[in-house]
GROMACS .gro file of C-alpha atoms in nm:
model
  172
    1UNK     CA    1   0.433  -1.747   0.969
    2UNK     CA    2   0.794  -1.695   1.071
    3UNK     CA    3   0.868  -1.493   1.378
    4UNK     CA    4   1.034  -1.168   1.270
    5UNK     CA    5   1.235  -0.996   1.540
    6UNK     CA    6   1.218  -0.630   1.452
    7UNK     CA    7   0.948  -0.375   1.383
    8UNK     CA    8   0.682  -0.274   1.135
    9UNK     CA    9   0.720  -0.002   0.878
   10UNK     CA   10   0.445   0.182   1.072
   11UNK     CA   11   0.665   0.174   1.385
   12UNK     CA   12   0.958   0.310   1.185
   13UNK     CA   13   0.744   0.583   1.030
   14UNK     CA   14   0.610   0.677   1.374
   15UNK     CA   15   0.965   0.714   1.507
   16UNK     CA   16   1.106   0.897   1.203
   17UNK     CA   17   0.810   1.107   1.090
   18UNK     CA   18   0.916   1.076   0.726
   19UNK     CA   19   1.174   0.863   0.549
   20UNK     CA   20   1.442   0.971   0.309
   21UNK     CA   21   1.365   0.884  -0.054
   22UNK     CA   22   1.653   0.633  -0.068
   23UNK     CA   23   1.517   0.458   0.242
   24UNK     CA   24   1.167   0.446   0.092
   25UNK     CA   25   1.305   0.277  -0.219
   26UNK     CA   26   1.517   0.039  -0.008
   27UNK     CA   27   1.207  -0.081   0.179
   28UNK     CA   28   0.962  -0.090  -0.110
   29UNK     CA   29   1.174  -0.288  -0.358
   30UNK     CA   30   1.152  -0.607  -0.145
   31UNK     CA   31   0.780  -0.543  -0.088
   32UNK     CA   32   0.725  -0.525  -0.464
   33UNK     CA   33   0.936  -0.839  -0.514
   34UNK     CA   34   0.723  -1.026  -0.259
   35UNK     CA   35   0.404  -0.911  -0.427
   36UNK     CA   36   0.533  -1.019  -0.769
   37UNK     CA   37   0.604  -1.366  -0.627
   38UNK     CA   38   0.254  -1.385  -0.476
   39UNK     CA   39   0.092  -1.258  -0.797
   40UNK     CA   40   0.276  -1.520  -1.004
   41UNK     CA   41   0.106  -1.778  -0.782
   42UNK     CA   42  -0.230  -1.610  -0.837
   43UNK     CA   43  -0.247  -1.457  -0.487
   44UNK     CA   44  -0.343  -1.093  -0.431
   45UNK     CA   45  -0.266  -0.952  -0.084
   46UNK     CA   46  -0.553  -0.694  -0.063
   47UNK     CA   47  -0.427  -0.525   0.255
   48UNK     CA   48  -0.089  -0.365   0.191
   49UNK     CA   49  -0.016  -0.102   0.455
   50UNK     CA   50   0.282  -0.008   0.675
   51UNK     CA   51   0.156  -0.232   0.957
   52UNK     CA   52   0.188  -0.534   0.728
   53UNK     CA   53   0.546  -0.465   0.623
   54UNK     CA   54   0.791  -0.611   0.872
   55UNK     CA   55   1.158  -0.516   0.902
   56UNK     CA   56   1.387  -0.753   1.088
   57UNK     CA   57   1.670  -0.633   1.311
   58UNK     CA   58   1.913  -0.718   1.028
   59UNK     CA   59   1.712  -0.512   0.777
   60UNK     CA   60   1.528  -0.789   0.594
   61UNK     CA   61   1.183  -0.684   0.471
   62UNK     CA   62   0.883  -0.919   0.477
   63UNK     CA   63   0.522  -0.875   0.376
   64UNK     CA   64   0.290  -1.009   0.645
   65UNK     CA   65  -0.078  -1.073   0.705
   66UNK     CA   66  -0.216  -1.247   0.401
   67UNK     CA   67  -0.541  -1.287   0.598
   68UNK     CA   68  -0.741  -1.095   0.336
   69UNK     CA   69  -0.551  -1.246   0.043
   70UNK     CA   70  -0.748  -1.385  -0.246
   71UNK     CA   71  -0.651  -1.638  -0.510
   72UNK     CA   72  -0.728  -1.974  -0.662
   73UNK     CA   73  -0.470  -2.150  -0.444
   74UNK     CA   74  -0.637  -2.017  -0.129
   75UNK     CA   75  -0.989  -2.127  -0.217
   76UNK     CA   76  -1.285  -1.930  -0.090
   77UNK     CA   77  -1.211  -1.957   0.280
   78UNK     CA   78  -1.024  -1.627   0.291
   79UNK     CA   79  -1.252  -1.420   0.074
   80UNK     CA   80  -1.536  -1.202   0.187
   81UNK     CA   81  -1.891  -1.148   0.086
   82UNK     CA   82  -1.892  -0.921  -0.220
   83UNK     CA   83  -2.091  -0.660  -0.031
   84UNK     CA   84  -1.807  -0.605   0.218
   85UNK     CA   85  -1.506  -0.387   0.138
   86UNK     CA   86  -1.195  -0.572   0.249
   87UNK     CA   87  -0.873  -0.398   0.347
   88UNK     CA   88  -0.774  -0.079   0.524
   89UNK     CA   89  -0.968   0.211   0.376
   90UNK     CA   90  -0.666   0.445   0.360
   91UNK     CA   91  -0.493   0.207   0.117
   92UNK     CA   92  -0.785   0.077  -0.090
   93UNK     CA   93  -0.771   0.110  -0.466
   94UNK     CA   94  -1.064   0.272  -0.648
   95UNK     CA   95  -1.167  -0.061  -0.803
   96UNK     CA   96  -1.184  -0.220  -0.457
   97UNK     CA   97  -1.413   0.061  -0.344
   98UNK     CA   98  -1.633   0.060  -0.654
   99UNK     CA   99  -1.652  -0.307  -0.746
  100UNK     CA  100  -1.496  -0.499  -0.458
  101UNK     CA  101  -1.235  -0.650  -0.690
  102UNK     CA  102  -0.861  -0.655  -0.649
  103UNK     CA  103  -0.574  -0.774  -0.864
  104UNK     CA  104  -0.200  -0.707  -0.889
  105UNK     CA  105  -0.272  -0.350  -0.999
  106UNK     CA  106  -0.473  -0.292  -0.680
  107UNK     CA  107  -0.176  -0.399  -0.470
  108UNK     CA  108   0.043  -0.157  -0.666
  109UNK     CA  109  -0.201   0.125  -0.587
  110UNK     CA  110  -0.168   0.042  -0.217
  111UNK     CA  111   0.212   0.042  -0.243
  112UNK     CA  112   0.188   0.386  -0.406
  113UNK     CA  113  -0.019   0.511  -0.111
  114UNK     CA  114   0.236   0.362   0.130
  115UNK     CA  115   0.518   0.535  -0.062
  116UNK     CA  116   0.333   0.867  -0.042
  117UNK     CA  117   0.290   0.826   0.333
  118UNK     CA  118   0.655   0.729   0.389
  119UNK     CA  119   0.774   1.029   0.189
  120UNK     CA  120   0.539   1.287   0.341
  121UNK     CA  121   0.445   1.150   0.682
  122UNK     CA  122   0.078   1.182   0.587
  123UNK     CA  123  -0.185   0.975   0.411
  124UNK     CA  124  -0.303   1.142   0.090
  125UNK     CA  125  -0.670   1.126   0.185
  126UNK     CA  126  -0.829   1.194   0.520
  127UNK     CA  127  -1.194   1.230   0.603
  128UNK     CA  128  -1.458   1.230   0.873
  129UNK     CA  129  -1.550   0.868   0.807
  130UNK     CA  130  -1.417   0.561   0.627
  131UNK     CA  131  -1.678   0.609   0.352
  132UNK     CA  132  -1.554   0.965   0.295
  133UNK     CA  133  -1.195   0.839   0.257
  134UNK     CA  134  -1.311   0.564   0.020
  135UNK     CA  135  -1.498   0.826  -0.185
  136UNK     CA  136  -1.179   1.030  -0.216
  137UNK     CA  137  -0.985   0.729  -0.351
  138UNK     CA  138  -1.238   0.711  -0.632
  139UNK     CA  139  -1.283   1.081  -0.706
  140UNK     CA  140  -0.961   1.259  -0.608
  141UNK     CA  141  -0.607   1.228  -0.738
  142UNK     CA  142  -0.313   1.159  -0.510
  143UNK     CA  143  -0.094   1.470  -0.516
  144UNK     CA  144   0.279   1.442  -0.586
  145UNK     CA  145   0.469   1.386  -0.261
  146UNK     CA  146   0.687   1.689  -0.342
  147UNK     CA  147   0.380   1.910  -0.299
  148UNK     CA  148   0.403   1.834   0.076
  149UNK     CA  149   0.777   1.778   0.115
  150UNK     CA  150   1.066   1.931  -0.071
  151UNK     CA  151   1.354   1.711  -0.179
  152UNK     CA  152   1.146   1.430  -0.324
  153UNK     CA  153   1.300   1.341  -0.662
  154UNK     CA  154   1.080   1.401  -0.965
  155UNK     CA  155   1.119   1.036  -1.062
  156UNK     CA  156   0.970   0.924  -0.729
  157UNK     CA  157   0.690   1.179  -0.764
  158UNK     CA  158   0.610   1.040  -1.108
  159UNK     CA  159   0.616   0.681  -0.984
  160UNK     CA  160   0.377   0.755  -0.696
  161UNK     CA  161   0.141   0.941  -0.928
  162UNK     CA  162   0.145   0.661  -1.184
  163UNK     CA  163   0.106   0.384  -0.921
  164UNK     CA  164  -0.196   0.562  -0.771
  165UNK     CA  165  -0.373   0.629  -1.098
  166UNK     CA  166  -0.749   0.583  -1.067
  167UNK     CA  167  -0.743   0.374  -1.385
  168UNK     CA  168  -0.573   0.040  -1.308
  169UNK     CA  169  -0.453   0.014  -1.671
  170UNK     CA  170  -0.246   0.331  -1.624
  171UNK     CA  171  -0.044   0.185  -1.337
  172UNK     CA  172   0.301   0.038  -1.404
   0.00000   0.00000   0.00000
């Protein structure tokens, strides 16, 4: 992997608390472009989170840590036993929790969770244990970011809600 002089999106979020909607869009468009390129090659990242989004000192955005990625080109060396949930629980899609499967729609769910966190400064689901958080991904709905922070455009609210739909077929 290339060395990226800069910081992670988690670092930036920690320093800023929340990001302006325009900044969220500016960072997430290249993330989505990178995921589209990976998906066209049959590779699903499976661990999208702010720690895995790198921002160089000149503002270039890169998606890092394909260590949990899955796809035909990667073979089986990077996949896990089907009884193990892979990925960071705060960003797991419902289908990853329920069936241990992930596809492009799962990555989009994770991007929606990241967008929510960047806009509000909070993860949509918290709990006493990882299993409690995973349960909430399956049974609860992500609230619109504007319910926690004023000034979020309705279009961004709608996009986050649609991207984090429990039903993968309802995601963009």
